Amino acid sequence: MNINGTPTRTLRAHREQRVIDIIDQTRLPHALHWLRVATLDDAAHAIRAMQVRGAPLIGATAAYGLAIALSSDASSTHLANAGELLRSTRPTAINLHWALARMESVLQPLPAAQRCAAAWQEASAIAEEDVLQNAAIGQHGLALLRQIPHRQAGRLNIMTHCNAGWLATVDWGTALSPVYAAHDAGLAVHVWVSETRPRNQGLLTAWELAQHGVPHTLIADNAAGILLRQGQVDAVIVGADRIAANGDVANKVGTYLKALACADNDVPFYVAAPRSTLDFACPDGAAIPIEERESDEFRRVHGLDARGVPSALQQLPEKEAVANPAFDVTPARLVNAIITERGICSASSRALLALYPEMSAPK
Ligand code: MRU
């Protein structure tokens, strides 16, 4: 994706120095600030504090976190402990667990002296594959978008939720990759971006769409229903943090309500995700762990004050009880199709297995 007209990735690995640089997403959309990750604790903190976020990017960052950890101590004990620490950072996105399991399966059998180089190589392979897979999702999604009838003349209106774009991956994004592909192919596309309370990942989506020059409009989460009802949305595309074997989809809280409103208004609801988001060991959505985040996220609103200084304002009395589930599950029956790097399929175990036959016997 382009930042100021320059193709840019969200993660830069400096193998010689044994460090990576990430964008501190807690400072967006107000400041684009690159942050150095030089230790295992830096990597774990970046994921837990959501300096990096989005399922595929969390996976790639964890892989590099393991490589950084092995740069100082490549013993089996440290490998196991580092994996455990990184795995504990966030529960719902399966990409984190997938990336760590892949790293460990390569590294564990090796002698300690070979592990560090192998870890950097495997982490780099994970990041490169993410870029290629997301680009392929973009092309498959573009073919789908070309077939969708426009409800309003002049432009194709896509709605998305949360940020499943460039910032959630190493490049291109999942749900936004077809949007970038469509825009770059000359289709007149406009994106309705829902704010995504309480962490407002929609602001990240709006920021990156603006960087790439894609027309878009931010809406409050609760405005989605009226726009769908008024025929102002041709399709909804979201990402996923985990897709269970039966096609149920865990994604940012609020996704399920959009899928319900799509079904009621005959608007197609699509999920875009790479192989690393599929969890065939998880039979259905009920088995997906849903992250409950700290209530402070809900209690305080963040932004710039009148002087342009980042500030937080308390928006409710301390004694109010608050629940803050970060994800929800959309049942497979509400998903019209899943857009993957291998093609488009229905949300069912049969269709997913037809695309990914190697997953029929999960380890
Ligand atoms: O809690 P986050 O910001 O890490 O949320 C995860 C997500 O980015 C979304 O749920 C997204 O739609 C799926 S990740 C491409």
PDB file of N, CA and C in Angstrom, residues 229-328:
ATOM      1  N   ARG A 229     -30.416  -0.293   5.018  1.00  0.00           N
ATOM      2  CA  ARG A 229     -31.849  -0.241   4.714  1.00  0.00           C
ATOM      3  C   ARG A 229     -32.146   0.721   3.548  1.00  0.00           C
ATOM      4  N   GLN A 230     -31.354   1.778   3.473  1.00  0.00           N
ATOM      5  CA  GLN A 230     -31.588   2.787   2.418  1.00  0.00           C
ATOM      6  C   GLN A 230     -30.970   2.405   1.074  1.00  0.00           C
ATOM      7  N   GLY A 231     -30.362   1.225   0.985  1.00  0.00           N
ATOM      8  CA  GLY A 231     -29.760   0.813  -0.285  1.00  0.00           C
ATOM      9  C   GLY A 231     -28.460   1.529  -0.585  1.00  0.00           C
ATOM     10  N   GLN A 232     -27.795   2.008   0.474  1.00  0.00           N
ATOM     11  CA  GLN A 232     -26.543   2.744   0.257  1.00  0.00           C
ATOM     12  C   GLN A 232     -25.311   1.853   0.374  1.00  0.00           C
ATOM     13  N   VAL A 233     -25.542   0.551   0.512  1.00  0.00           N
ATOM     14  CA  VAL A 233     -24.416  -0.385   0.663  1.00  0.00           C
ATOM     15  C   VAL A 233     -24.618  -1.538  -0.321  1.00  0.00           C
ATOM     16  N   ASP A 234     -23.591  -1.802  -1.135  1.00  0.00           N
ATOM     17  CA  ASP A 234     -23.681  -2.901  -2.109  1.00  0.00           C
ATOM     18  C   ASP A 234     -23.140  -4.206  -1.543  1.00  0.00           C
ATOM     19  N   ALA A 235     -22.193  -4.109  -0.613  1.00  0.00           N
ATOM     20  CA  ALA A 235     -21.633  -5.314   0.014  1.00  0.00           C
ATOM     21  C   ALA A 235     -20.918  -4.898   1.290  1.00  0.00           C
ATOM     22  N   VAL A 236     -20.897  -5.811   2.254  1.00  0.00           N
ATOM     23  CA  VAL A 236     -20.071  -5.614   3.451  1.00  0.00           C
ATOM     24  C   VAL A 236     -18.913  -6.611   3.361  1.00  0.00           C
ATOM     25  N   ILE A 237     -17.707  -6.123   3.589  1.00  0.00           N
ATOM     26  CA  ILE A 237     -16.534  -7.018   3.649  1.00  0.00           C
ATOM     27  C   ILE A 237     -15.821  -6.769   4.974  1.00  0.00           C
ATOM     28  N   VAL A 238     -15.617  -7.840   5.728  1.00  0.00           N
ATOM     29  CA  VAL A 238     -14.881  -7.732   6.987  1.00  0.00           C
ATOM     30  C   VAL A 238     -13.734  -8.738   6.973  1.00  0.00           C
ATOM     31  N   GLY A 239     -12.832  -8.595   7.928  1.00  0.00           N
ATOM     32  CA  GLY A 239     -11.765  -9.573   8.106  1.00  0.00           C
ATOM     33  C   GLY A 239     -12.201 -10.622   9.111  1.00  0.00           C
ATOM     34  N   ALA A 240     -11.256 -11.376   9.630  1.00  0.00           N
ATOM     35  CA  ALA A 240     -11.567 -12.388  10.642  1.00  0.00           C
ATOM     36  C   ALA A 240     -10.356 -12.595  11.533  1.00  0.00           C
ATOM     37  N   ASP A 241     -10.647 -12.913  12.776  1.00  0.00           N
ATOM     38  CA  ASP A 241      -9.585 -13.252  13.718  1.00  0.00           C
ATOM     39  C   ASP A 241      -9.461 -14.758  13.875  1.00  0.00           C
ATOM     40  N   ARG A 242     -10.547 -15.456  13.583  1.00  0.00           N
ATOM     41  CA  ARG A 242     -10.500 -16.925  13.580  1.00  0.00           C
ATOM     42  C   ARG A 242     -11.743 -17.435  12.848  1.00  0.00           C
ATOM     43  N   ILE A 243     -11.540 -18.401  11.983  1.00  0.00           N
ATOM     44  CA  ILE A 243     -12.676 -19.049  11.321  1.00  0.00           C
ATOM     45  C   ILE A 243     -12.675 -20.511  11.737  1.00  0.00           C
ATOM     46  N   ALA A 244     -13.769 -20.934  12.346  1.00  0.00           N
ATOM     47  CA  ALA A 244     -13.866 -22.309  12.837  1.00  0.00           C
ATOM     48  C   ALA A 244     -14.126 -23.270  11.679  1.00  0.00           C
ATOM     49  N   ALA A 245     -13.994 -24.567  11.969  1.00  0.00           N
ATOM     50  CA  ALA A 245     -14.112 -25.596  10.920  1.00  0.00           C
ATOM     51  C   ALA A 245     -15.456 -25.531  10.194  1.00  0.00           C
ATOM     52  N   ASN A 246     -16.497 -25.118  10.883  1.00  0.00           N
ATOM     53  CA  ASN A 246     -17.830 -25.089  10.239  1.00  0.00           C
ATOM     54  C   ASN A 246     -18.111 -23.766   9.521  1.00  0.00           C
ATOM     55  N   GLY A 247     -17.136 -22.861   9.499  1.00  0.00           N
ATOM     56  CA  GLY A 247     -17.312 -21.583   8.790  1.00  0.00           C
ATOM     57  C   GLY A 247     -17.797 -20.445   9.674  1.00  0.00           C
ATOM     58  N   ASP A 248     -18.047 -20.688  10.962  1.00  0.00           N
ATOM     59  CA  ASP A 248     -18.361 -19.576  11.872  1.00  0.00           C
ATOM     60  C   ASP A 248     -17.143 -18.643  11.954  1.00  0.00           C
ATOM     61  N   VAL A 249     -17.417 -17.336  12.082  1.00  0.00           N
ATOM     62  CA  VAL A 249     -16.336 -16.347  11.987  1.00  0.00           C
ATOM     63  C   VAL A 249     -16.271 -15.476  13.244  1.00  0.00           C
ATOM     64  N   ALA A 250     -15.126 -15.480  13.910  1.00  0.00           N
ATOM     65  CA  ALA A 250     -14.904 -14.516  15.003  1.00  0.00           C
ATOM     66  C   ALA A 250     -14.239 -13.280  14.409  1.00  0.00           C
ATOM     67  N   ASN A 251     -14.812 -12.137  14.682  1.00  0.00           N
ATOM     68  CA  ASN A 251     -14.219 -10.870  14.222  1.00  0.00           C
ATOM     69  C   ASN A 251     -14.573  -9.803  15.256  1.00  0.00           C
ATOM     70  N   LYS A 252     -14.101  -8.593  15.020  1.00  0.00           N
ATOM     71  CA  LYS A 252     -14.288  -7.500  15.974  1.00  0.00           C
ATOM     72  C   LYS A 252     -15.745  -7.356  16.393  1.00  0.00           C
ATOM     73  N   VAL A 253     -15.959  -7.111  17.677  1.00  0.00           N
ATOM     74  CA  VAL A 253     -17.316  -7.008  18.213  1.00  0.00           C
ATOM     75  C   VAL A 253     -18.113  -5.976  17.394  1.00  0.00           C
ATOM     76  N   GLY A 254     -19.340  -6.361  17.056  1.00  0.00           N
ATOM     77  CA  GLY A 254     -20.168  -5.522  16.189  1.00  0.00           C
ATOM     78  C   GLY A 254     -20.332  -6.116  14.796  1.00  0.00           C
ATOM     79  N   THR A 255     -19.470  -7.057  14.460  1.00  0.00           N
ATOM     80  CA  THR A 255     -19.543  -7.686  13.133  1.00  0.00           C
ATOM     81  C   THR A 255     -20.864  -8.445  12.972  1.00  0.00           C
ATOM     82  N   TYR A 256     -21.249  -9.184  14.012  1.00  0.00           N
ATOM     83  CA  TYR A 256     -22.465 -10.007  13.960  1.00  0.00           C
ATOM     84  C   TYR A 256     -23.698  -9.151  13.641  1.00  0.00           C
ATOM     85  N   LEU A 257     -23.791  -7.979  14.268  1.00  0.00           N
ATOM     86  CA  LEU A 257     -24.953  -7.113  14.017  1.00  0.00           C
ATOM     87  C   LEU A 257     -24.994  -6.660  12.562  1.00  0.00           C
ATOM     88  N   LYS A 258     -23.832  -6.421  11.983  1.00  0.00           N
ATOM     89  CA  LYS A 258     -23.805  -6.026  10.562  1.00  0.00           C
ATOM     90  C   LYS A 258     -24.256  -7.186   9.684  1.00  0.00           C
ATOM     91  N   ALA A 259     -23.820  -8.394  10.033  1.00  0.00           N
ATOM     92  CA  ALA A 259     -24.218  -9.570   9.239  1.00  0.00           C
ATOM     93  C   ALA A 259     -25.733  -9.769   9.316  1.00  0.00           C
ATOM     94  N   LEU A 260     -26.302  -9.573  10.493  1.00  0.00           N
ATOM     95  CA  LEU A 260     -27.764  -9.699  10.639  1.00  0.00           C
ATOM     96  C   LEU A 260     -28.479  -8.663   9.780  1.00  0.00           C
ATOM     97  N   ALA A 261     -27.987  -7.440   9.818  1.00  0.00           N
ATOM     98  CA  ALA A 261     -28.633  -6.372   9.038  1.00  0.00           C
ATOM     99  C   ALA A 261     -28.456  -6.622   7.543  1.00  0.00           C
ATOM    100  N   CYS A 262     -27.338  -7.205   7.148  1.00  0.00           N
ATOM    101  CA  CYS A 262     -27.137  -7.562   5.729  1.00  0.00           C
ATOM    102  C   CYS A 262     -28.193  -8.585   5.301  1.00  0.00           C
ATOM    103  N   ALA A 263     -28.373  -9.617   6.132  1.00  0.00           N
ATOM    104  CA  ALA A 263     -29.323 -10.679   5.779  1.00  0.00           C
ATOM    105  C   ALA A 263     -30.726 -10.100   5.634  1.00  0.00           C
ATOM    106  N   ASP A 264     -31.070  -9.152   6.482  1.00  0.00           N
ATOM    107  CA  ASP A 264     -32.415  -8.575   6.451  1.00  0.00           C
ATOM    108  C   ASP A 264     -32.626  -7.660   5.244  1.00  0.00           C
ATOM    109  N   ASN A 265     -31.520  -7.241   4.627  1.00  0.00           N
ATOM    110  CA  ASN A 265     -31.624  -6.277   3.521  1.00  0.00           C
ATOM    111  C   ASN A 265     -31.055  -6.817   2.200  1.00  0.00           C
ATOM    112  N   ASP A 266     -30.825  -8.139   2.168  1.00  0.00           N
ATOM    113  CA  ASP A 266     -30.302  -8.768   0.939  1.00  0.00           C
ATOM    114  C   ASP A 266     -29.010  -8.136   0.440  1.00  0.00           C
ATOM    115  N   VAL A 267     -28.155  -7.774   1.372  1.00  0.00           N
ATOM    116  CA  VAL A 267     -26.837  -7.239   1.008  1.00  0.00           C
ATOM    117  C   VAL A 267     -25.814  -8.341   1.303  1.00  0.00           C
ATOM    118  N   PRO A 268     -24.946  -8.673   0.339  1.00  0.00           N
ATOM    119  CA  PRO A 268     -23.983  -9.750   0.593  1.00  0.00           C
ATOM    120  C   PRO A 268     -22.982  -9.386   1.692  1.00  0.00           C
ATOM    121  N   PHE A 269     -22.706 -10.374   2.531  1.00  0.00           N
ATOM    122  CA  PHE A 269     -21.774 -10.199   3.652  1.00  0.00           C
ATOM    123  C   PHE A 269     -20.588 -11.137   3.413  1.00  0.00           C
ATOM    124  N   TYR A 270     -19.417 -10.556   3.166  1.00  0.00           N
ATOM    125  CA  TYR A 270     -18.230 -11.340   2.832  1.00  0.00           C
ATOM    126  C   TYR A 270     -17.181 -11.233   3.946  1.00  0.00           C
ATOM    127  N   VAL A 271     -16.444 -12.327   4.101  1.00  0.00           N
ATOM    128  CA  VAL A 271     -15.319 -12.355   5.042  1.00  0.00           C
ATOM    129  C   VAL A 271     -14.057 -12.641   4.238  1.00  0.00           C
ATOM    130  N   ALA A 272     -13.023 -11.832   4.436  1.00  0.00           N
ATOM    131  CA  ALA A 272     -11.754 -12.039   3.723  1.00  0.00           C
ATOM    132  C   ALA A 272     -10.693 -12.461   4.732  1.00  0.00           C
ATOM    133  N   ALA A 273     -10.045 -13.587   4.471  1.00  0.00           N
ATOM    134  CA  ALA A 273      -9.036 -14.079   5.420  1.00  0.00           C
ATOM    135  C   ALA A 273      -8.095 -15.077   4.749  1.00  0.00           C
ATOM    136  N   PRO A 274      -6.835 -15.079   5.189  1.00  0.00           N
ATOM    137  CA  PRO A 274      -5.878 -16.059   4.658  1.00  0.00           C
ATOM    138  C   PRO A 274      -5.931 -17.368   5.441  1.00  0.00           C
ATOM    139  N   ARG A 275      -5.163 -18.334   4.969  1.00  0.00           N
ATOM    140  CA  ARG A 275      -5.120 -19.666   5.590  1.00  0.00           C
ATOM    141  C   ARG A 275      -4.766 -19.599   7.086  1.00  0.00           C
ATOM    142  N   SER A 276      -3.916 -18.643   7.457  1.00  0.00           N
ATOM    143  CA  SER A 276      -3.465 -18.567   8.850  1.00  0.00           C
ATOM    144  C   SER A 276      -4.591 -18.201   9.816  1.00  0.00           C
ATOM    145  N   THR A 277      -5.760 -17.833   9.290  1.00  0.00           N
ATOM    146  CA  THR A 277      -6.893 -17.481  10.157  1.00  0.00           C
ATOM    147  C   THR A 277      -7.859 -18.665  10.331  1.00  0.00           C
ATOM    148  N   LEU A 278      -7.637 -19.732   9.561  1.00  0.00           N
ATOM    149  CA  LEU A 278      -8.528 -20.901   9.655  1.00  0.00           C
ATOM    150  C   LEU A 278      -8.092 -21.787  10.808  1.00  0.00           C
ATOM    151  N   ASP A 279      -9.046 -22.220  11.603  1.00  0.00           N
ATOM    152  CA  ASP A 279      -8.728 -23.090  12.731  1.00  0.00           C
ATOM    153  C   ASP A 279      -9.606 -24.337  12.663  1.00  0.00           C
ATOM    154  N   PHE A 280      -9.090 -25.350  11.998  1.00  0.00           N
ATOM    155  CA  PHE A 280      -9.881 -26.570  11.858  1.00  0.00           C
ATOM    156  C   PHE A 280      -9.920 -27.400  13.130  1.00  0.00           C
ATOM    157  N   ALA A 281      -9.083 -27.050  14.096  1.00  0.00           N
ATOM    158  CA  ALA A 281      -9.154 -27.749  15.383  1.00  0.00           C
ATOM    159  C   ALA A 281     -10.319 -27.211  16.212  1.00  0.00           C
ATOM    160  N   CYS A 282     -10.895 -26.123  15.771  1.00  0.00           N
ATOM    161  CA  CYS A 282     -11.995 -25.474  16.495  1.00  0.00           C
ATOM    162  C   CYS A 282     -13.293 -25.829  15.762  1.00  0.00           C
ATOM    163  N   PRO A 283     -14.165 -26.636  16.344  1.00  0.00           N
ATOM    164  CA  PRO A 283     -15.310 -27.150  15.575  1.00  0.00           C
ATOM    165  C   PRO A 283     -16.297 -26.072  15.141  1.00  0.00           C
ATOM    166  N   ASP A 284     -16.557 -25.110  16.029  1.00  0.00           N
ATOM    167  CA  ASP A 284     -17.528 -24.062  15.689  1.00  0.00           C
ATOM    168  C   ASP A 284     -17.255 -22.812  16.519  1.00  0.00           C
ATOM    169  N   GLY A 285     -18.043 -21.773  16.259  1.00  0.00           N
ATOM    170  CA  GLY A 285     -17.802 -20.485  16.901  1.00  0.00           C
ATOM    171  C   GLY A 285     -17.877 -20.517  18.416  1.00  0.00           C
ATOM    172  N   ALA A 286     -18.691 -21.418  18.964  1.00  0.00           N
ATOM    173  CA  ALA A 286     -18.838 -21.463  20.420  1.00  0.00           C
ATOM    174  C   ALA A 286     -17.522 -21.845  21.092  1.00  0.00           C
ATOM    175  N   ALA A 287     -16.637 -22.483  20.367  1.00  0.00           N
ATOM    176  CA  ALA A 287     -15.361 -22.926  20.957  1.00  0.00           C
ATOM    177  C   ALA A 287     -14.265 -21.862  20.825  1.00  0.00           C
ATOM    178  N   ILE A 288     -14.571 -20.740  20.199  1.00  0.00           N
ATOM    179  CA  ILE A 288     -13.548 -19.696  20.018  1.00  0.00           C
ATOM    180  C   ILE A 288     -13.475 -18.825  21.278  1.00  0.00           C
ATOM    181  N   PRO A 289     -12.285 -18.693  21.879  1.00  0.00           N
ATOM    182  CA  PRO A 289     -12.178 -17.834  23.069  1.00  0.00           C
ATOM    183  C   PRO A 289     -12.344 -16.358  22.685  1.00  0.00           C
ATOM    184  N   ILE A 290     -13.207 -15.675  23.414  1.00  0.00           N
ATOM    185  CA  ILE A 290     -13.461 -14.252  23.136  1.00  0.00           C
ATOM    186  C   ILE A 290     -12.721 -13.405  24.164  1.00  0.00           C
ATOM    187  N   GLU A 291     -11.863 -12.546  23.683  1.00  0.00           N
ATOM    188  CA  GLU A 291     -11.068 -11.691  24.571  1.00  0.00           C
ATOM    189  C   GLU A 291     -11.966 -10.669  25.275  1.00  0.00           C
ATOM    190  N   GLU A 292     -11.831 -10.595  26.591  1.00  0.00           N
ATOM    191  CA  GLU A 292     -12.511  -9.553  27.367  1.00  0.00           C
ATOM    192  C   GLU A 292     -11.431  -8.549  27.731  1.00  0.00           C
ATOM    193  N   ARG A 293     -11.530  -7.329  27.213  1.00  0.00           N
ATOM    194  CA  ARG A 293     -10.466  -6.362  27.451  1.00  0.00           C
ATOM    195  C   ARG A 293     -10.804  -5.461  28.632  1.00  0.00           C
ATOM    196  N   GLU A 294      -9.794  -4.754  29.096  1.00  0.00           N
ATOM    197  CA  GLU A 294      -9.963  -3.962  30.317  1.00  0.00           C
ATOM    198  C   GLU A 294     -11.028  -2.873  30.129  1.00  0.00           C
ATOM    199  N   SER A 295     -11.737  -2.591  31.217  1.00  0.00           N
ATOM    200  CA  SER A 295     -12.860  -1.663  31.122  1.00  0.00           C
ATOM    201  C   SER A 295     -12.412  -0.229  30.820  1.00  0.00           C
ATOM    202  N   ASP A 296     -11.149   0.072  31.092  1.00  0.00           N
ATOM    203  CA  ASP A 296     -10.630   1.419  30.827  1.00  0.00           C
ATOM    204  C   ASP A 296     -10.807   1.833  29.366  1.00  0.00           C
ATOM    205  N   GLU A 297     -10.726   0.866  28.483  1.00  0.00           N
ATOM    206  CA  GLU A 297     -10.895   1.160  27.049  1.00  0.00           C
ATOM    207  C   GLU A 297     -12.248   1.801  26.788  1.00  0.00           C
ATOM    208  N   PHE A 298     -13.206   1.366  27.588  1.00  0.00           N
ATOM    209  CA  PHE A 298     -14.583   1.824  27.430  1.00  0.00           C
ATOM    210  C   PHE A 298     -14.829   3.105  28.231  1.00  0.00           C
ATOM    211  N   ARG A 299     -14.162   3.168  29.388  1.00  0.00           N
ATOM    212  CA  ARG A 299     -14.412   4.303  30.291  1.00  0.00           C
ATOM    213  C   ARG A 299     -13.850   5.604  29.775  1.00  0.00           C
ATOM    214  N   ARG A 300     -12.752   5.527  29.017  1.00  0.00           N
ATOM    215  CA  ARG A 300     -12.079   6.759  28.579  1.00  0.00           C
ATOM    216  C   ARG A 300     -12.096   6.887  27.056  1.00  0.00           C
ATOM    217  N   VAL A 301     -12.328   8.112  26.610  1.00  0.00           N
ATOM    218  CA  VAL A 301     -12.208   8.374  25.173  1.00  0.00           C
ATOM    219  C   VAL A 301     -10.890   9.105  24.928  1.00  0.00           C
ATOM    220  N   HIS A 302     -10.241   8.752  23.837  1.00  0.00           N
ATOM    221  CA  HIS A 302      -8.924   9.317  23.523  1.00  0.00           C
ATOM    222  C   HIS A 302      -9.006  10.217  22.301  1.00  0.00           C
ATOM    223  N   GLY A 303      -8.207  11.254  22.304  1.00  0.00           N
ATOM    224  CA  GLY A 303      -8.164  12.138  21.134  1.00  0.00           C
ATOM    225  C   GLY A 303      -7.169  13.258  21.385  1.00  0.00           C
ATOM    226  N   LEU A 304      -7.233  14.285  20.561  1.00  0.00           N
ATOM    227  CA  LEU A 304      -6.354  15.441  20.756  1.00  0.00           C
ATOM    228  C   LEU A 304      -7.134  16.541  21.461  1.00  0.00           C
ATOM    229  N   ASP A 305      -6.494  17.226  22.391  1.00  0.00           N
ATOM    230  CA  ASP A 305      -7.176  18.354  23.027  1.00  0.00           C
ATOM    231  C   ASP A 305      -7.073  19.589  22.125  1.00  0.00           C
ATOM    232  N   ALA A 306      -7.580  20.724  22.608  1.00  0.00           N
ATOM    233  CA  ALA A 306      -7.649  21.927  21.775  1.00  0.00           C
ATOM    234  C   ALA A 306      -6.264  22.376  21.301  1.00  0.00           C
ATOM    235  N   ARG A 307      -5.205  21.976  22.060  1.00  0.00           N
ATOM    236  CA  ARG A 307      -3.839  22.356  21.645  1.00  0.00           C
ATOM    237  C   ARG A 307      -3.200  21.297  20.746  1.00  0.00           C
ATOM    238  N   GLY A 308      -3.974  20.235  20.458  1.00  0.00           N
ATOM    239  CA  GLY A 308      -3.434  19.170  19.600  1.00  0.00           C
ATOM    240  C   GLY A 308      -2.606  18.159  20.358  1.00  0.00           C
ATOM    241  N   VAL A 309      -2.756  18.141  21.693  1.00  0.00           N
ATOM    242  CA  VAL A 309      -1.990  17.199  22.515  1.00  0.00           C
ATOM    243  C   VAL A 309      -2.854  15.954  22.776  1.00  0.00           C
ATOM    244  N   PRO A 310      -2.295  14.725  22.601  1.00  0.00           N
ATOM    245  CA  PRO A 310      -3.076  13.519  22.871  1.00  0.00           C
ATOM    246  C   PRO A 310      -3.579  13.502  24.313  1.00  0.00           C
ATOM    247  N   SER A 311      -4.877  13.253  24.503  1.00  0.00           N
ATOM    248  CA  SER A 311      -5.467  13.306  25.840  1.00  0.00           C
ATOM    249  C   SER A 311      -6.527  12.219  25.977  1.00  0.00           C
ATOM    250  N   ALA A 312      -6.835  11.880  27.230  1.00  0.00           N
ATOM    251  CA  ALA A 312      -7.914  10.920  27.511  1.00  0.00           C
ATOM    252  C   ALA A 312      -8.935  11.604  28.407  1.00  0.00           C
ATOM    253  N   LEU A 313     -10.204  11.386  28.139  1.00  0.00           N
ATOM    254  CA  LEU A 313     -11.280  11.951  28.955  1.00  0.00           C
ATOM    255  C   LEU A 313     -12.118  10.827  29.514  1.00  0.00           C
ATOM    256  N   GLN A 314     -12.404  10.903  30.805  1.00  0.00           N
ATOM    257  CA  GLN A 314     -13.270   9.880  31.402  1.00  0.00           C
ATOM    258  C   GLN A 314     -14.705  10.180  30.994  1.00  0.00           C
ATOM    259  N   GLN A 315     -15.411   9.176  30.464  1.00  0.00           N
ATOM    260  CA  GLN A 315     -16.755   9.459  29.963  1.00  0.00           C
ATOM    261  C   GLN A 315     -17.870   8.888  30.833  1.00  0.00           C
ATOM    262  N   LEU A 316     -17.528   8.169  31.910  1.00  0.00           N
ATOM    263  CA  LEU A 316     -18.599   7.687  32.787  1.00  0.00           C
ATOM    264  C   LEU A 316     -18.062   7.532  34.209  1.00  0.00           C
ATOM    265  N   PRO A 317     -18.957   7.559  35.181  1.00  0.00           N
ATOM    266  CA  PRO A 317     -18.497   7.453  36.564  1.00  0.00           C
ATOM    267  C   PRO A 317     -17.763   6.137  36.808  1.00  0.00           C
ATOM    268  N   GLU A 318     -16.740   6.173  37.659  1.00  0.00           N
ATOM    269  CA  GLU A 318     -15.915   4.996  37.941  1.00  0.00           C
ATOM    270  C   GLU A 318     -16.749   3.809  38.383  1.00  0.00           C
ATOM    271  N   LYS A 319     -17.852   4.077  39.128  1.00  0.00           N
ATOM    272  CA  LYS A 319     -18.578   2.956  39.729  1.00  0.00           C
ATOM    273  C   LYS A 319     -19.483   2.221  38.730  1.00  0.00           C
ATOM    274  N   GLU A 320     -19.665   2.751  37.539  1.00  0.00           N
ATOM    275  CA  GLU A 320     -20.493   2.052  36.542  1.00  0.00           C
ATOM    276  C   GLU A 320     -19.852   0.723  36.153  1.00  0.00           C
ATOM    277  N   ALA A 321     -20.681  -0.333  36.115  1.00  0.00           N
ATOM    278  CA  ALA A 321     -20.167  -1.627  35.651  1.00  0.00           C
ATOM    279  C   ALA A 321     -20.031  -1.594  34.134  1.00  0.00           C
ATOM    280  N   VAL A 322     -18.960  -2.185  33.636  1.00  0.00           N
ATOM    281  CA  VAL A 322     -18.695  -2.157  32.196  1.00  0.00           C
ATOM    282  C   VAL A 322     -18.296  -3.561  31.729  1.00  0.00           C
ATOM    283  N   ALA A 323     -18.856  -3.991  30.621  1.00  0.00           N
ATOM    284  CA  ALA A 323     -18.383  -5.232  29.977  1.00  0.00           C
ATOM    285  C   ALA A 323     -17.739  -4.838  28.656  1.00  0.00           C
ATOM    286  N   ASN A 324     -16.633  -5.489  28.313  1.00  0.00           N
ATOM    287  CA  ASN A 324     -15.905  -5.077  27.108  1.00  0.00           C
ATOM    288  C   ASN A 324     -15.402  -6.277  26.293  1.00  0.00           C
ATOM    289  N   PRO A 325     -16.353  -7.091  25.768  1.00  0.00           N
ATOM    290  CA  PRO A 325     -15.905  -8.193  24.895  1.00  0.00           C
ATOM    291  C   PRO A 325     -15.373  -7.600  23.593  1.00  0.00           C
ATOM    292  N   ALA A 326     -14.197  -8.064  23.163  1.00  0.00           N
ATOM    293  CA  ALA A 326     -13.545  -7.439  22.006  1.00  0.00           C
ATOM    294  C   ALA A 326     -13.958  -8.059  20.674  1.00  0.00           C
ATOM    295  N   PHE A 327     -14.590  -9.226  20.708  1.00  0.00           N
ATOM    296  CA  PHE A 327     -14.946  -9.916  19.462  1.00  0.00           C
ATOM    297  C   PHE A 327     -16.341 -10.497  19.582  1.00  0.00           C
ATOM    298  N   ASP A 328     -16.923 -10.854  18.442  1.00  0.00           N
ATOM    299  CA  ASP A 328     -18.146 -11.658  18.469  1.00  0.00           C
ATOM    300  C   ASP A 328     -18.055 -12.706  17.371  1.00  0.00           C
TER     301      ASP A 328
END
